[in-house]
């Protein structure tokens, strides 16, 4: 059997080497059928020989044996961060993606999961067993861990960090600009939000996105809000591209923005020689020879499930960014963040978290097809996880957003009723340890209810917002020096792998 035929065999749902793979209409117990229901169900045919699994195992062994090591230097680096993409989120997104394309889901792979180099990443911060996005993204961008809430400053630094740039850790983006590379940021969150801000800003508090919230002692110490730092970024020749949400932090309150100082930072960006767009059409039509600031929403960009046809997807924004940056012969550094995976999890809304994770995977696939991987290192990771779980012994092919339906006792394909908890009521496969939604005191859920995009999964511990987790996350890598991403690693080590891949002198990073 050829590698190609093995790949084809692994991409369809069958437990026998010669079994039929005819998709069936989902039984009534599995909720509404149709592509929008993410409820695809296929018959399980057991051959009893295990041939498919032996073949698949041999295929994956061959892939690992033949995996070449790319020992060259990187001209370009792209870091993809899905905010809050825990390992459970990756697994559920893999199944969600597969089911949305008519598979049972479990056998699916997201594009980056086929890469040959992975590591588990320890996410704790300088002061937290469970971290936030500010500390974790700062570790990736500066090579040092800091405390929760801090944006690219050393641990325990407060107002003194505003007084001198010499006392601050350099970020990957700053180092890239100093070496003449083009740089860019794309995010589905506000550009002033924690993760994207760590690339270009230094501030003791992640909350200082706009001048109106700076306390008096911070102003006196010379602290600048994050939006202002983006526009005034003066390393190298400045940012070539920054696209995301957060327009309100750049506009004065007199025009519907949030700034108390009366400044219009978008106008200042244009005065500095840049192009500005606040919608998809203008963004796509913007001149390629001018630095581009795209602020496509007042706050965060919409969730993928809520995105209108006239609004750009994360994959489209990523494609635009790569197209603009890869013309630089000196290379580029690009950060792409799927920020809203985190927001959906905080609201215990698994459907939107998984849809945004799926779009994140599509953005990665598009970028990897556009660049030369012999000279471009791509790292995919999360900043932290969430207390999100997949549980309850659902049968294979069970809709990932649905109620738990166990396998039939006789291993047949017959539909089964939902499994029930000790209170006699059904429950979902997906759930959260903490969060804002608890099981109602009475009544019984249906598959149609729980598979609605607005359904919020149940939480064991009632809280106003679901919380982050302290578990490790995964990093995936391809391209030059990708083999260095392996084993169990501190999160800040990713920075050092990237600078080594670029061939930068360690002494120049300090």
mmCIF file of N, CA and C in Angstrom, residues 134 138 148-154 156-163 168-169 197-209 218 222-227 229:
data_model
loop_
_atom_site.group_PDB
_atom_site.id
_atom_site.type_symbol
_atom_site.label_atom_id
_atom_site.label_comp_id
_atom_site.label_asym_id
_atom_site.label_seq_id
_atom_site.Cartn_x
_atom_site.Cartn_y
_atom_site.Cartn_z
ATOM 1 N N UNK A 134 -1.175 38.238 29.337
ATOM 2 C CA UNK A 134 -0.108 39.234 29.348
ATOM 3 C C UNK A 134 1.228 38.586 29.692
ATOM 4 N N UNK A 138 4.119 37.697 26.892
ATOM 5 C CA UNK A 138 5.371 38.412 27.166
ATOM 6 C C UNK A 138 6.546 37.442 27.195
ATOM 7 N N UNK A 148 1.710 38.159 36.169
ATOM 8 C CA UNK A 148 0.409 38.297 35.522
ATOM 9 C C UNK A 148 0.023 39.770 35.413
ATOM 10 N N UNK A 149 -0.518 40.124 34.271
ATOM 11 C CA UNK A 149 -0.983 41.489 34.051
ATOM 12 C C UNK A 149 0.040 42.409 33.430
ATOM 13 N N UNK A 150 1.304 41.983 33.357
ATOM 14 C CA UNK A 150 2.372 42.846 32.851
ATOM 15 C C UNK A 150 2.605 42.607 31.366
ATOM 16 N N UNK A 151 2.886 43.679 30.650
ATOM 17 C CA UNK A 151 3.133 43.616 29.207
ATOM 18 C C UNK A 151 4.605 43.892 28.920
ATOM 19 N N UNK A 152 5.383 42.843 28.649
ATOM 20 C CA UNK A 152 6.781 42.945 28.210
ATOM 21 C C UNK A 152 7.621 43.858 29.099
ATOM 22 N N UNK A 153 7.488 43.662 30.410
ATOM 23 C CA UNK A 153 8.396 44.275 31.374
ATOM 24 C C UNK A 153 8.954 43.151 32.236
ATOM 25 N N UNK A 154 10.044 43.443 32.949
ATOM 26 C CA UNK A 154 10.598 42.430 33.835
ATOM 27 C C UNK A 154 9.670 42.207 35.026
ATOM 28 N N UNK A 156 7.971 42.107 38.447
ATOM 29 C CA UNK A 156 7.877 43.044 39.572
ATOM 30 C C UNK A 156 8.158 44.486 39.177
ATOM 31 N N UNK A 157 8.462 44.752 37.910
ATOM 32 C CA UNK A 157 8.605 46.147 37.491
ATOM 33 C C UNK A 157 7.236 46.814 37.496
ATOM 34 N N UNK A 158 7.179 48.005 38.005
ATOM 35 C CA UNK A 158 5.921 48.760 37.982
ATOM 36 C C UNK A 158 6.173 50.073 37.245
ATOM 37 N N UNK A 159 5.977 51.190 37.901
ATOM 38 C CA UNK A 159 6.079 52.471 37.202
ATOM 39 C C UNK A 159 7.486 52.780 36.708
ATOM 40 N N UNK A 160 8.508 52.184 37.357
ATOM 41 C CA UNK A 160 9.873 52.472 36.907
ATOM 42 C C UNK A 160 10.112 51.991 35.481
ATOM 43 N N UNK A 161 9.287 51.048 35.012
ATOM 44 C CA UNK A 161 9.455 50.554 33.647
ATOM 45 C C UNK A 161 9.105 51.616 32.610
ATOM 46 N N UNK A 162 8.421 52.672 33.015
ATOM 47 C CA UNK A 162 8.030 53.729 32.080
ATOM 48 C C UNK A 162 9.128 54.768 31.883
ATOM 49 N N UNK A 163 10.157 54.721 32.711
ATOM 50 C CA UNK A 163 11.111 55.830 32.733
ATOM 51 C C UNK A 163 12.259 55.675 31.746
ATOM 52 N N UNK A 168 14.166 47.734 29.898
ATOM 53 C CA UNK A 168 13.097 46.859 29.422
ATOM 54 C C UNK A 168 13.645 45.731 28.559
ATOM 55 N N UNK A 169 13.021 44.560 28.607
ATOM 56 C CA UNK A 169 13.444 43.480 27.713
ATOM 57 C C UNK A 169 13.003 43.770 26.282
ATOM 58 N N UNK A 197 -0.329 43.159 22.214
ATOM 59 C CA UNK A 197 0.403 44.277 22.814
ATOM 60 C C UNK A 197 1.814 43.884 23.227
ATOM 61 N N UNK A 198 2.018 42.623 23.617
ATOM 62 C CA UNK A 198 3.353 42.217 24.067
ATOM 63 C C UNK A 198 4.393 42.296 22.962
ATOM 64 N N UNK A 199 3.971 42.362 21.713
ATOM 65 C CA UNK A 199 4.917 42.429 20.599
ATOM 66 C C UNK A 199 5.561 43.801 20.471
ATOM 67 N N UNK A 200 4.833 44.862 20.861
ATOM 68 C CA UNK A 200 5.329 46.218 20.580
ATOM 69 C C UNK A 200 5.307 47.154 21.771
ATOM 70 N N UNK A 201 4.633 46.806 22.856
ATOM 71 C CA UNK A 201 4.446 47.732 23.975
ATOM 72 C C UNK A 201 5.153 47.233 25.232
ATOM 73 N N UNK A 202 5.419 48.170 26.132
ATOM 74 C CA UNK A 202 5.963 47.861 27.455
ATOM 75 C C UNK A 202 5.140 48.664 28.455
ATOM 76 N N UNK A 203 4.411 47.981 29.314
ATOM 77 C CA UNK A 203 3.525 48.684 30.236
ATOM 78 C C UNK A 203 3.274 47.796 31.456
ATOM 79 N N UNK A 204 3.251 48.378 32.659
ATOM 80 C CA UNK A 204 3.072 47.567 33.861
ATOM 81 C C UNK A 204 1.700 46.914 33.972
ATOM 82 N N UNK A 205 0.698 47.474 33.306
ATOM 83 C CA UNK A 205 -0.656 46.935 33.416
ATOM 84 C C UNK A 205 -1.276 46.740 32.044
ATOM 85 N N UNK A 206 -1.759 45.544 31.790
ATOM 86 C CA UNK A 206 -2.418 45.245 30.523
ATOM 87 C C UNK A 206 -3.674 46.070 30.322
ATOM 88 N N UNK A 207 -4.225 46.621 31.397
ATOM 89 C CA UNK A 207 -5.469 47.384 31.302
ATOM 90 C C UNK A 207 -5.265 48.782 30.730
ATOM 91 N N UNK A 208 -4.033 49.222 30.606
ATOM 92 C CA UNK A 208 -3.773 50.586 30.148
ATOM 93 C C UNK A 208 -3.774 50.641 28.622
ATOM 94 N N UNK A 209 -4.880 50.253 28.031
ATOM 95 C CA UNK A 209 -4.994 50.227 26.572
ATOM 96 C C UNK A 209 -5.190 51.613 25.978
ATOM 97 N N UNK A 218 0.865 57.094 37.079
ATOM 98 C CA UNK A 218 1.417 56.523 35.850
ATOM 99 C C UNK A 218 1.707 57.617 34.832
ATOM 100 N N UNK A 222 5.502 59.024 33.287
ATOM 101 C CA UNK A 222 5.791 58.991 31.859
ATOM 102 C C UNK A 222 5.263 57.773 31.141
ATOM 103 N N UNK A 223 4.352 57.043 31.767
ATOM 104 C CA UNK A 223 3.789 55.860 31.120
ATOM 105 C C UNK A 223 2.915 56.271 29.939
ATOM 106 N N UNK A 224 2.987 55.502 28.879
ATOM 107 C CA UNK A 224 2.164 55.736 27.692
ATOM 108 C C UNK A 224 1.199 54.573 27.515
ATOM 109 N N UNK A 225 -0.019 54.886 27.115
ATOM 110 C CA UNK A 225 -0.995 53.826 26.889
ATOM 111 C C UNK A 225 -0.582 52.976 25.697
ATOM 112 N N UNK A 226 -1.179 51.795 25.589
ATOM 113 C CA UNK A 226 -0.769 50.815 24.582
ATOM 114 C C UNK A 226 -1.067 51.295 23.164
ATOM 115 N N UNK A 227 -2.225 51.910 22.953
ATOM 116 C CA UNK A 227 -2.560 52.408 21.613
ATOM 117 C C UNK A 227 -1.533 53.435 21.145
ATOM 118 N N UNK A 229 1.560 53.672 22.117
ATOM 119 C CA UNK A 229 2.839 53.004 21.863
ATOM 120 C C UNK A 229 2.858 52.334 20.492
#
